[in-house]
């Protein structure tokens, strides 16, 4: 087992998710919004976010992306392994991501989604590791800024483990 240290508690996450949801509800009032969650990491964040958002017409879809690189850092090579199923043409899209690290994953997805001619594409991420960014990537809604470290919990995994944890933890020691 790895050694984990609590970084963001479930209560802090819940509070911040409500704040983000309130901001989004205000910004998109009366609009047709499609929330696109990036599997698997964003599934818990998306589930909490959409239940806190006050937009009666919202729709939900998912993509799954694979990036090729070393195990805990992504490379520029990203591939869609599960595409969106809803039409986003003319709609406002909010991409929901767990964590933005180098930025390659989201930059790629944003460009691909734009080919579907949505009205707009904005990014909502729970955690921004801004110091590790390698490609310019504007984040419209950000839960928490964290400088570094490998994080798990609340959807985030290490080798598919720890996604179920309610808080966010840093792996302080790998065994
Ligand atoms: P990027 O393309 O480097 O921005 O990589 C983002 C993706 O890498 C996220 O969608 C996560 O799946 C994964 N990732 C980056 N940092 C972490 C972390 O600390 N814990 C778990 N997954 C991470
Ligand atoms: Mg991910």
Short mmCIF file of N, CA and C and ligand atoms in Angstrom, two decimals:
data_model
loop_
_atom_site.label_atom_id
_atom_site.label_comp_id
_atom_site.label_asym_id
_atom_site.label_seq_id
_atom_site.Cartn_x
_atom_site.Cartn_y
_atom_site.Cartn_z
N UNK A 1 0.84 -1.21 0.00
CA UNK A 1 0.00 0.00 0.00
C UNK A 1 0.87 1.26 0.00
N UNK A 2 0.42 2.25 -0.72
CA UNK A 2 1.10 3.54 -0.71
C UNK A 2 0.75 4.28 0.57
N UNK A 3 1.59 5.25 0.92
CA UNK A 3 1.26 6.08 2.09
C UNK A 3 0.61 7.36 1.59
N UNK A 4 -0.58 7.64 2.13
CA UNK A 4 -1.37 8.79 1.66
C UNK A 4 -1.46 9.87 2.73
N UNK A 5 -1.46 11.12 2.28
CA UNK A 5 -1.65 12.24 3.21
C UNK A 5 -2.84 13.06 2.73
N UNK A 6 -3.77 13.34 3.64
CA UNK A 6 -4.96 14.10 3.24
C UNK A 6 -4.57 15.52 2.83
N UNK A 7 -5.05 15.93 1.66
CA UNK A 7 -4.72 17.27 1.16
C UNK A 7 -5.96 18.16 1.14
N UNK A 8 -7.07 17.61 0.65
CA UNK A 8 -8.33 18.37 0.59
C UNK A 8 -9.44 17.46 1.12
N UNK A 9 -10.11 17.91 2.16
CA UNK A 9 -11.13 17.06 2.79
C UNK A 9 -12.41 17.03 1.97
N UNK A 10 -13.24 16.04 2.24
CA UNK A 10 -14.53 15.92 1.55
C UNK A 10 -15.37 17.17 1.76
N UNK A 11 -15.29 17.75 2.97
CA UNK A 11 -16.07 18.96 3.27
C UNK A 11 -15.58 20.14 2.44
N UNK A 12 -14.27 20.28 2.33
CA UNK A 12 -13.72 21.39 1.52
C UNK A 12 -14.11 21.22 0.05
N UNK A 13 -14.08 19.98 -0.42
CA UNK A 13 -14.45 19.73 -1.82
C UNK A 13 -15.92 20.11 -2.02
N UNK A 14 -16.78 19.65 -1.12
CA UNK A 14 -18.22 19.91 -1.26
C UNK A 14 -18.52 21.40 -1.31
N UNK A 15 -17.81 22.15 -0.46
CA UNK A 15 -18.01 23.60 -0.40
C UNK A 15 -17.59 24.25 -1.73
N UNK A 16 -16.44 23.83 -2.21
CA UNK A 16 -15.91 24.41 -3.45
C UNK A 16 -16.76 24.03 -4.66
N UNK A 17 -17.24 22.80 -4.68
CA UNK A 17 -18.09 22.35 -5.80
C UNK A 17 -19.36 23.20 -5.83
N UNK A 18 -19.92 23.49 -4.68
CA UNK A 18 -21.12 24.34 -4.63
C UNK A 18 -20.83 25.74 -5.17
N UNK A 19 -19.66 26.26 -4.84
CA UNK A 19 -19.28 27.59 -5.34
C UNK A 19 -19.14 27.59 -6.86
N UNK A 20 -18.46 26.57 -7.38
CA UNK A 20 -18.30 26.47 -8.84
C UNK A 20 -19.67 26.34 -9.51
N UNK A 21 -20.53 25.52 -8.92
CA UNK A 21 -21.87 25.30 -9.49
C UNK A 21 -22.67 26.59 -9.50
N UNK A 22 -22.54 27.36 -8.45
CA UNK A 22 -23.28 28.63 -8.38
C UNK A 22 -22.80 29.59 -9.47
N UNK A 23 -21.50 29.63 -9.67
CA UNK A 23 -20.92 30.49 -10.71
C UNK A 23 -21.39 30.05 -12.10
N UNK A 24 -21.33 28.75 -12.35
CA UNK A 24 -21.75 28.21 -13.65
C UNK A 24 -23.24 28.47 -13.88
N UNK A 25 -24.05 28.27 -12.84
CA UNK A 25 -25.50 28.49 -12.97
C UNK A 25 -25.80 29.93 -13.37
N UNK A 26 -25.04 30.83 -12.80
CA UNK A 26 -25.21 32.26 -13.08
C UNK A 26 -24.75 32.57 -14.52
N UNK A 27 -23.58 32.06 -14.88
CA UNK A 27 -23.00 32.37 -16.19
C UNK A 27 -23.80 31.79 -17.35
N UNK A 28 -24.47 30.66 -17.13
CA UNK A 28 -25.15 29.95 -18.24
C UNK A 28 -26.67 30.00 -18.12
N UNK A 29 -27.19 30.92 -17.36
CA UNK A 29 -28.63 31.02 -17.15
C UNK A 29 -29.37 31.05 -18.50
N UNK A 30 -30.36 30.17 -18.68
CA UNK A 30 -31.17 30.16 -19.89
C UNK A 30 -30.50 29.56 -21.11
N UNK A 31 -29.30 28.99 -20.95
CA UNK A 31 -28.58 28.43 -22.11
C UNK A 31 -28.68 26.89 -22.12
N UNK A 32 -28.39 26.32 -23.30
CA UNK A 32 -28.39 24.86 -23.45
C UNK A 32 -26.98 24.34 -23.23
N UNK A 33 -26.74 23.77 -22.08
CA UNK A 33 -25.38 23.38 -21.73
C UNK A 33 -25.23 21.85 -21.77
N UNK A 34 -24.12 21.41 -22.38
CA UNK A 34 -23.76 20.00 -22.31
C UNK A 34 -22.49 19.89 -21.47
N UNK A 35 -22.58 19.14 -20.39
CA UNK A 35 -21.41 18.86 -19.56
C UNK A 35 -20.76 17.59 -20.11
N UNK A 36 -19.48 17.67 -20.43
CA UNK A 36 -18.77 16.49 -20.94
C UNK A 36 -17.69 16.10 -19.93
N UNK A 37 -17.90 14.97 -19.30
CA UNK A 37 -16.95 14.47 -18.31
C UNK A 37 -15.89 13.61 -18.98
N UNK A 38 -14.67 13.74 -18.51
CA UNK A 38 -13.58 12.92 -19.04
C UNK A 38 -13.40 11.71 -18.12
N UNK A 39 -13.65 10.54 -18.69
CA UNK A 39 -13.55 9.29 -17.93
C UNK A 39 -12.09 8.87 -17.78
N UNK A 40 -11.73 8.16 -16.71
CA UNK A 40 -12.67 7.89 -15.65
C UNK A 40 -12.64 8.94 -14.56
N UNK A 41 -11.53 9.67 -14.49
CA UNK A 41 -11.22 10.50 -13.32
C UNK A 41 -12.27 11.50 -12.90
N UNK A 42 -13.08 12.00 -13.88
CA UNK A 42 -13.99 13.09 -13.55
C UNK A 42 -15.37 12.61 -13.11
N UNK A 43 -15.55 11.29 -12.98
CA UNK A 43 -16.94 10.82 -12.78
C UNK A 43 -17.56 11.28 -11.47
N UNK A 44 -16.79 11.37 -10.42
CA UNK A 44 -17.37 11.79 -9.13
C UNK A 44 -17.57 13.31 -9.12
N UNK A 45 -16.60 14.03 -9.60
CA UNK A 45 -16.69 15.49 -9.67
C UNK A 45 -17.89 15.90 -10.52
N UNK A 46 -18.04 15.28 -11.68
CA UNK A 46 -19.16 15.61 -12.56
C UNK A 46 -20.50 15.31 -11.87
N UNK A 47 -20.56 14.17 -11.21
CA UNK A 47 -21.81 13.77 -10.53
C UNK A 47 -22.20 14.79 -9.46
N UNK A 48 -21.23 15.25 -8.71
CA UNK A 48 -21.52 16.25 -7.66
C UNK A 48 -21.85 17.61 -8.28
N UNK A 49 -21.08 17.97 -9.31
CA UNK A 49 -21.25 19.29 -9.92
C UNK A 49 -22.63 19.45 -10.56
N UNK A 50 -23.06 18.48 -11.36
CA UNK A 50 -24.35 18.63 -12.06
C UNK A 50 -25.53 18.63 -11.09
N UNK A 51 -25.36 17.98 -9.94
CA UNK A 51 -26.46 18.00 -8.97
C UNK A 51 -26.52 19.31 -8.21
N UNK A 52 -25.43 20.05 -8.24
CA UNK A 52 -25.41 21.34 -7.54
C UNK A 52 -25.73 22.51 -8.48
N UNK A 53 -25.65 22.24 -9.79
CA UNK A 53 -25.91 23.30 -10.77
C UNK A 53 -27.41 23.48 -10.94
N UNK A 54 -27.83 24.73 -11.10
CA UNK A 54 -29.25 25.02 -11.30
C UNK A 54 -29.48 25.43 -12.76
N UNK A 55 -29.50 24.42 -13.64
CA UNK A 55 -29.76 24.63 -15.07
C UNK A 55 -30.69 23.51 -15.51
N UNK A 56 -31.98 23.77 -15.59
CA UNK A 56 -32.95 22.68 -15.78
C UNK A 56 -32.79 21.90 -17.08
N UNK A 57 -32.15 22.49 -18.11
CA UNK A 57 -32.07 21.83 -19.42
C UNK A 57 -30.72 21.15 -19.67
N UNK A 58 -29.89 21.02 -18.67
CA UNK A 58 -28.53 20.55 -18.95
C UNK A 58 -28.50 19.10 -19.43
N UNK A 59 -27.49 18.78 -20.23
CA UNK A 59 -27.28 17.42 -20.71
C UNK A 59 -25.88 16.96 -20.30
N UNK A 60 -25.70 15.63 -20.27
CA UNK A 60 -24.44 15.06 -19.79
C UNK A 60 -23.92 14.03 -20.79
N UNK A 61 -22.64 14.10 -21.07
CA UNK A 61 -22.01 13.10 -21.92
C UNK A 61 -20.60 12.84 -21.38
N UNK A 62 -19.96 11.84 -21.95
CA UNK A 62 -18.62 11.47 -21.49
C UNK A 62 -17.70 11.19 -22.66
N UNK A 63 -16.43 11.42 -22.46
CA UNK A 63 -15.41 10.93 -23.39
C UNK A 63 -14.39 10.16 -22.56
N UNK A 64 -13.68 9.29 -23.25
CA UNK A 64 -12.57 8.61 -22.60
C UNK A 64 -11.36 8.84 -23.46
N UNK A 65 -10.28 9.25 -22.84
CA UNK A 65 -9.07 9.57 -23.58
C UNK A 65 -7.94 8.69 -23.10
N UNK A 66 -7.07 8.35 -24.03
CA UNK A 66 -5.86 7.63 -23.65
C UNK A 66 -4.68 8.49 -24.06
N UNK A 67 -3.74 8.63 -23.16
CA UNK A 67 -2.54 9.35 -23.56
C UNK A 67 -1.35 8.44 -23.38
N UNK A 68 -0.43 8.56 -24.33
CA UNK A 68 0.70 7.65 -24.29
C UNK A 68 1.92 8.36 -23.76
N UNK A 69 2.46 7.80 -22.73
CA UNK A 69 3.63 8.40 -22.12
C UNK A 69 4.03 7.54 -20.94
N UNK A 70 4.83 8.09 -20.07
CA UNK A 70 5.20 7.35 -18.87
C UNK A 70 3.97 7.20 -18.00
N UNK A 71 4.02 6.32 -17.03
CA UNK A 71 2.81 5.96 -16.30
C UNK A 71 2.14 7.12 -15.58
N UNK A 72 2.90 8.05 -15.02
CA UNK A 72 2.21 9.10 -14.26
C UNK A 72 2.37 10.51 -14.86
N UNK A 73 2.80 10.58 -16.10
CA UNK A 73 2.79 11.88 -16.77
C UNK A 73 2.40 11.66 -18.22
N UNK A 74 1.64 12.58 -18.79
CA UNK A 74 1.15 12.32 -20.13
C UNK A 74 2.08 12.91 -21.17
N UNK A 75 1.98 12.36 -22.39
CA UNK A 75 2.78 12.89 -23.49
C UNK A 75 1.86 13.72 -24.35
N UNK A 76 2.36 14.24 -25.43
CA UNK A 76 1.52 15.01 -26.33
C UNK A 76 0.56 14.14 -27.15
N UNK A 77 0.78 12.83 -27.12
CA UNK A 77 -0.03 11.94 -27.95
C UNK A 77 -1.29 11.51 -27.23
N UNK A 78 -2.42 12.04 -27.65
CA UNK A 78 -3.67 11.72 -26.98
C UNK A 78 -4.60 11.10 -28.01
N UNK A 79 -5.42 10.16 -27.57
CA UNK A 79 -6.36 9.51 -28.47
C UNK A 79 -7.71 9.39 -27.79
N UNK A 80 -8.80 9.58 -28.56
CA UNK A 80 -10.14 9.40 -28.00
C UNK A 80 -10.51 7.92 -28.12
N UNK A 81 -10.76 7.26 -26.99
CA UNK A 81 -11.15 5.85 -27.06
C UNK A 81 -12.65 5.68 -26.88
N UNK A 82 -13.33 6.72 -26.41
CA UNK A 82 -14.80 6.75 -26.40
C UNK A 82 -15.22 8.18 -26.69
N UNK A 83 -15.95 8.35 -27.77
CA UNK A 83 -16.31 9.69 -28.23
C UNK A 83 -17.62 10.15 -27.59
N UNK A 84 -17.97 11.41 -27.80
CA UNK A 84 -19.27 11.89 -27.32
C UNK A 84 -20.39 11.24 -28.14
N UNK A 85 -21.56 11.16 -27.55
CA UNK A 85 -22.71 10.54 -28.23
C UNK A 85 -23.80 11.56 -28.52
N UNK A 86 -23.82 12.66 -27.79
CA UNK A 86 -24.82 13.71 -28.03
C UNK A 86 -24.31 14.68 -29.09
N UNK A 87 -25.24 15.38 -29.73
CA UNK A 87 -24.84 16.44 -30.64
C UNK A 87 -24.55 17.69 -29.81
N UNK A 88 -23.42 18.33 -30.08
CA UNK A 88 -23.10 19.55 -29.33
C UNK A 88 -23.13 20.78 -30.25
N UNK A 89 -23.55 20.58 -31.47
CA UNK A 89 -23.57 21.69 -32.44
C UNK A 89 -24.48 22.81 -31.93
N UNK A 90 -23.93 24.00 -31.86
CA UNK A 90 -24.69 25.17 -31.43
C UNK A 90 -24.93 25.25 -29.93
N UNK A 91 -24.40 24.28 -29.19
CA UNK A 91 -24.63 24.28 -27.73
C UNK A 91 -23.40 24.78 -26.98
N UNK A 92 -23.64 25.14 -25.73
CA UNK A 92 -22.54 25.54 -24.86
C UNK A 92 -22.01 24.31 -24.15
N UNK A 93 -20.71 24.07 -24.29
CA UNK A 93 -20.09 22.88 -23.73
C UNK A 93 -19.22 23.25 -22.54
N UNK A 94 -19.35 22.49 -21.48
CA UNK A 94 -18.42 22.62 -20.35
C UNK A 94 -17.73 21.27 -20.18
N UNK A 95 -16.43 21.25 -20.41
CA UNK A 95 -15.66 20.03 -20.23
C UNK A 95 -15.28 19.92 -18.76
N UNK A 96 -15.59 18.78 -18.18
CA UNK A 96 -15.31 18.58 -16.75
C UNK A 96 -14.17 17.59 -16.62
N UNK A 97 -13.08 18.06 -16.01
CA UNK A 97 -11.87 17.25 -15.90
C UNK A 97 -11.47 17.19 -14.43
N UNK A 98 -10.82 16.10 -14.06
CA UNK A 98 -10.38 15.97 -12.67
C UNK A 98 -9.18 16.86 -12.39
N UNK A 99 -8.16 16.75 -13.23
CA UNK A 99 -6.90 17.44 -12.92
C UNK A 99 -6.21 17.84 -14.21
N UNK A 100 -5.71 19.03 -14.27
CA UNK A 100 -4.94 19.47 -15.44
C UNK A 100 -3.48 19.58 -15.02
N UNK A 101 -2.66 18.85 -15.74
CA UNK A 101 -1.25 18.74 -15.37
C UNK A 101 -0.43 19.43 -16.46
N UNK A 102 0.07 18.70 -17.44
CA UNK A 102 0.80 19.35 -18.53
C UNK A 102 -0.14 20.17 -19.42
N UNK A 103 -1.40 19.75 -19.49
CA UNK A 103 -2.38 20.45 -20.32
C UNK A 103 -2.62 19.79 -21.67
N UNK A 104 -1.81 18.79 -22.03
CA UNK A 104 -1.92 18.16 -23.35
C UNK A 104 -3.29 17.51 -23.58
N UNK A 105 -3.78 16.81 -22.55
CA UNK A 105 -5.04 16.08 -22.70
C UNK A 105 -6.17 17.04 -23.06
N UNK A 106 -6.31 18.11 -22.28
CA UNK A 106 -7.41 19.04 -22.49
C UNK A 106 -7.25 19.86 -23.76
N UNK A 107 -6.03 20.23 -24.08
CA UNK A 107 -5.80 21.02 -25.29
C UNK A 107 -6.24 20.22 -26.51
N UNK A 108 -5.92 18.95 -26.50
CA UNK A 108 -6.31 18.06 -27.60
C UNK A 108 -7.83 17.94 -27.66
N UNK A 109 -8.46 17.66 -26.54
CA UNK A 109 -9.91 17.47 -26.52
C UNK A 109 -10.65 18.74 -26.95
N UNK A 110 -10.20 19.86 -26.45
CA UNK A 110 -10.85 21.13 -26.80
C UNK A 110 -10.82 21.35 -28.32
N UNK A 111 -9.68 21.06 -28.94
CA UNK A 111 -9.57 21.24 -30.39
C UNK A 111 -10.49 20.28 -31.15
N UNK A 112 -10.57 19.04 -30.67
CA UNK A 112 -11.44 18.05 -31.33
C UNK A 112 -12.91 18.45 -31.17
N UNK A 113 -13.29 18.90 -29.98
CA UNK A 113 -14.69 19.28 -29.76
C UNK A 113 -15.10 20.45 -30.63
N UNK A 114 -14.17 21.35 -30.88
CA UNK A 114 -14.48 22.53 -31.70
C UNK A 114 -14.87 22.14 -33.12
N UNK A 115 -14.41 20.98 -33.59
CA UNK A 115 -14.78 20.50 -34.93
C UNK A 115 -16.29 20.22 -35.02
N UNK A 116 -16.93 19.97 -33.87
CA UNK A 116 -18.38 19.72 -33.84
C UNK A 116 -19.19 21.02 -33.83
N UNK A 117 -18.53 22.15 -33.93
CA UNK A 117 -19.17 23.47 -33.97
C UNK A 117 -20.11 23.77 -32.81
N UNK A 118 -19.63 23.61 -31.58
CA UNK A 118 -20.44 24.05 -30.45
C UNK A 118 -20.47 25.58 -30.40
N UNK A 119 -21.41 26.13 -29.64
CA UNK A 119 -21.47 27.59 -29.51
C UNK A 119 -20.26 28.08 -28.72
N UNK A 120 -19.88 27.31 -27.70
CA UNK A 120 -18.70 27.66 -26.90
C UNK A 120 -18.18 26.40 -26.22
N UNK A 121 -16.90 26.45 -25.83
CA UNK A 121 -16.31 25.36 -25.04
C UNK A 121 -15.56 25.98 -23.88
N UNK A 122 -15.96 25.63 -22.67
CA UNK A 122 -15.21 26.08 -21.49
C UNK A 122 -14.76 24.88 -20.68
N UNK A 123 -13.78 25.14 -19.84
CA UNK A 123 -13.15 24.07 -19.08
C UNK A 123 -13.40 24.26 -17.59
N UNK A 124 -13.85 23.19 -16.96
CA UNK A 124 -14.01 23.20 -15.50
C UNK A 124 -13.19 22.05 -14.94
N UNK A 125 -12.19 22.37 -14.14
CA UNK A 125 -11.40 21.28 -13.56
C UNK A 125 -11.36 21.41 -12.05
N UNK A 126 -11.28 20.27 -11.41
CA UNK A 126 -11.25 20.28 -9.95
C UNK A 126 -9.89 20.77 -9.45
N UNK A 127 -8.83 20.26 -10.07
CA UNK A 127 -7.49 20.61 -9.61
C UNK A 127 -6.63 21.09 -10.77
N UNK A 128 -5.95 22.18 -10.55
CA UNK A 128 -5.03 22.72 -11.54
C UNK A 128 -3.62 22.66 -11.00
N UNK A 129 -2.79 21.83 -11.65
CA UNK A 129 -1.36 21.80 -11.30
C UNK A 129 -0.65 22.77 -12.25
N UNK A 130 -0.91 24.05 -12.05
CA UNK A 130 -0.50 25.08 -13.02
C UNK A 130 1.01 25.11 -13.25
N UNK A 131 1.77 24.84 -12.21
CA UNK A 131 3.24 24.93 -12.33
C UNK A 131 3.81 23.89 -13.27
N UNK A 132 3.02 22.87 -13.56
CA UNK A 132 3.52 21.79 -14.42
C UNK A 132 3.07 21.93 -15.87
N UNK A 133 2.38 23.03 -16.16
CA UNK A 133 1.82 23.20 -17.50
C UNK A 133 2.90 23.29 -18.56
N UNK A 134 2.71 22.56 -19.65
CA UNK A 134 3.68 22.61 -20.76
C UNK A 134 3.08 23.26 -22.00
N UNK A 135 1.76 23.42 -22.00
CA UNK A 135 1.08 23.98 -23.16
C UNK A 135 0.05 24.97 -22.63
N UNK A 136 -0.11 26.08 -23.33
CA UNK A 136 -1.04 27.11 -22.81
C UNK A 136 -2.46 26.58 -22.82
N UNK A 137 -3.15 26.72 -21.70
CA UNK A 137 -4.46 26.11 -21.56
C UNK A 137 -5.25 26.95 -20.57
N UNK A 138 -6.25 27.66 -21.09
CA UNK A 138 -7.02 28.52 -20.17
C UNK A 138 -8.07 27.69 -19.44
N UNK A 139 -8.12 27.83 -18.13
CA UNK A 139 -9.11 27.11 -17.34
C UNK A 139 -10.14 28.10 -16.83
N UNK A 140 -11.40 27.86 -17.16
CA UNK A 140 -12.45 28.83 -16.87
C UNK A 140 -12.98 28.69 -15.45
N UNK A 141 -13.09 27.47 -15.00
CA UNK A 141 -13.57 27.20 -13.63
C UNK A 141 -12.61 26.21 -12.99
N UNK A 142 -12.00 26.63 -11.89
CA UNK A 142 -10.98 25.79 -11.26
C UNK A 142 -11.30 25.62 -9.78
N UNK A 143 -11.32 24.40 -9.32
CA UNK A 143 -11.62 24.13 -7.91
C UNK A 143 -10.47 24.51 -7.00
N UNK A 144 -9.32 23.89 -7.22
CA UNK A 144 -8.16 24.10 -6.36
C UNK A 144 -6.89 24.16 -7.19
N UNK A 145 -5.96 24.99 -6.75
CA UNK A 145 -4.64 25.02 -7.38
C UNK A 145 -3.67 24.27 -6.46
N UNK A 146 -2.95 23.34 -7.03
CA UNK A 146 -1.99 22.55 -6.27
C UNK A 146 -0.68 22.59 -7.04
N UNK A 147 0.43 22.88 -6.37
CA UNK A 147 1.68 23.03 -7.13
C UNK A 147 2.21 21.74 -7.73
N UNK A 148 2.21 20.68 -6.95
CA UNK A 148 2.84 19.44 -7.46
C UNK A 148 2.35 18.25 -6.65
N UNK A 149 2.96 17.12 -6.85
CA UNK A 149 2.59 15.92 -6.11
C UNK A 149 1.63 15.07 -6.90
N UNK A 150 1.58 13.78 -6.56
CA UNK A 150 0.64 12.89 -7.23
C UNK A 150 -0.55 12.66 -6.32
N UNK A 151 -1.75 12.98 -6.84
CA UNK A 151 -2.95 13.00 -6.01
C UNK A 151 -3.89 11.86 -6.36
N UNK A 152 -4.59 11.38 -5.35
CA UNK A 152 -5.59 10.33 -5.56
C UNK A 152 -6.84 10.64 -4.75
N UNK A 153 -7.91 9.94 -5.09
CA UNK A 153 -9.18 10.10 -4.38
C UNK A 153 -10.14 10.98 -5.14
N UNK A 154 -11.42 10.90 -4.81
CA UNK A 154 -12.47 11.69 -5.44
C UNK A 154 -12.40 11.52 -6.97
N UNK A 155 -12.21 10.28 -7.40
CA UNK A 155 -12.15 9.97 -8.82
C UNK A 155 -10.75 9.74 -9.35
N UNK A 156 -9.77 10.35 -8.69
CA UNK A 156 -8.37 10.23 -9.16
C UNK A 156 -7.75 8.92 -8.69
N UNK A 157 -6.99 8.32 -9.59
CA UNK A 157 -6.42 7.01 -9.25
C UNK A 157 -4.91 6.99 -9.29
N UNK A 158 -4.38 5.96 -8.64
CA UNK A 158 -2.99 5.55 -8.86
C UNK A 158 -3.10 4.07 -9.24
N UNK A 159 -2.77 3.72 -10.48
CA UNK A 159 -2.91 2.36 -10.98
C UNK A 159 -4.31 1.80 -10.67
N UNK A 160 -5.33 2.63 -10.92
CA UNK A 160 -6.75 2.28 -10.76
C UNK A 160 -7.22 2.16 -9.32
N UNK A 161 -6.37 2.45 -8.38
CA UNK A 161 -6.80 2.39 -6.98
C UNK A 161 -7.13 3.79 -6.45
N UNK A 162 -7.89 3.82 -5.37
CA UNK A 162 -8.19 5.03 -4.58
C UNK A 162 -9.22 5.98 -5.19
N UNK A 163 -9.85 5.61 -6.31
CA UNK A 163 -10.84 6.52 -6.89
C UNK A 163 -12.03 6.76 -5.95
N UNK A 164 -12.31 5.79 -5.11
CA UNK A 164 -13.51 5.83 -4.27
C UNK A 164 -13.36 6.71 -3.03
N UNK A 165 -12.18 7.17 -2.72
CA UNK A 165 -11.99 7.96 -1.50
C UNK A 165 -12.72 9.30 -1.60
N UNK A 166 -13.32 9.74 -0.48
CA UNK A 166 -14.13 10.97 -0.51
C UNK A 166 -13.30 12.24 -0.53
N UNK A 167 -12.08 12.16 0.02
CA UNK A 167 -11.20 13.33 0.02
C UNK A 167 -10.12 13.17 -1.05
N UNK A 168 -9.26 14.18 -1.15
CA UNK A 168 -8.12 14.10 -2.07
C UNK A 168 -6.84 13.98 -1.26
N UNK A 169 -6.04 13.00 -1.62
CA UNK A 169 -4.83 12.67 -0.88
C UNK A 169 -3.61 12.77 -1.78
N UNK A 170 -2.48 13.10 -1.16
CA UNK A 170 -1.22 13.06 -1.89
C UNK A 170 -0.52 11.75 -1.56
N UNK A 171 0.05 11.13 -2.58
CA UNK A 171 0.86 9.94 -2.31
C UNK A 171 2.22 10.41 -1.84
N UNK A 172 2.53 10.17 -0.58
CA UNK A 172 3.81 10.63 -0.07
C UNK A 172 4.89 9.56 -0.17
N UNK A 173 4.45 8.31 -0.31
CA UNK A 173 5.44 7.26 -0.49
C UNK A 173 4.82 6.12 -1.30
N UNK A 174 5.53 5.73 -2.36
CA UNK A 174 5.07 4.60 -3.16
C UNK A 174 5.84 3.37 -2.72
N UNK A 175 5.14 2.24 -2.59
CA UNK A 175 5.84 1.02 -2.16
C UNK A 175 5.95 0.05 -3.31
P1 LIG B 1 -2.16 16.28 -18.70
O1 LIG B 1 -2.42 15.91 -20.12
O2 LIG B 1 -0.70 16.19 -18.36
O3 LIG B 1 -2.75 17.59 -18.30
O4 LIG B 1 -2.75 15.10 -17.85
C1 LIG B 1 -3.95 15.13 -17.25
C2 LIG B 1 -4.36 13.71 -16.91
O5 LIG B 1 -3.30 13.01 -16.23
C3 LIG B 1 -5.52 13.76 -15.96
O6 LIG B 1 -6.72 13.59 -16.67
C4 LIG B 1 -5.25 12.58 -15.05
O7 LIG B 1 -5.88 11.45 -15.56
C5 LIG B 1 -3.78 12.36 -15.09
N1 LIG B 1 -3.13 12.93 -13.89
C6 LIG B 1 -2.30 13.99 -13.84
N2 LIG B 1 -1.90 14.25 -12.58
C7 LIG B 1 -2.51 13.32 -11.81
C8 LIG B 1 -2.50 13.06 -10.39
O8 LIG B 1 -1.85 13.73 -9.57
N3 LIG B 1 -3.26 12.02 -9.98
C9 LIG B 1 -4.00 11.25 -10.82
N4 LIG B 1 -4.04 11.46 -12.15
C10 LIG B 1 -3.29 12.47 -12.65
MG1 LIG B 2 -8.02 11.95 -16.51
#
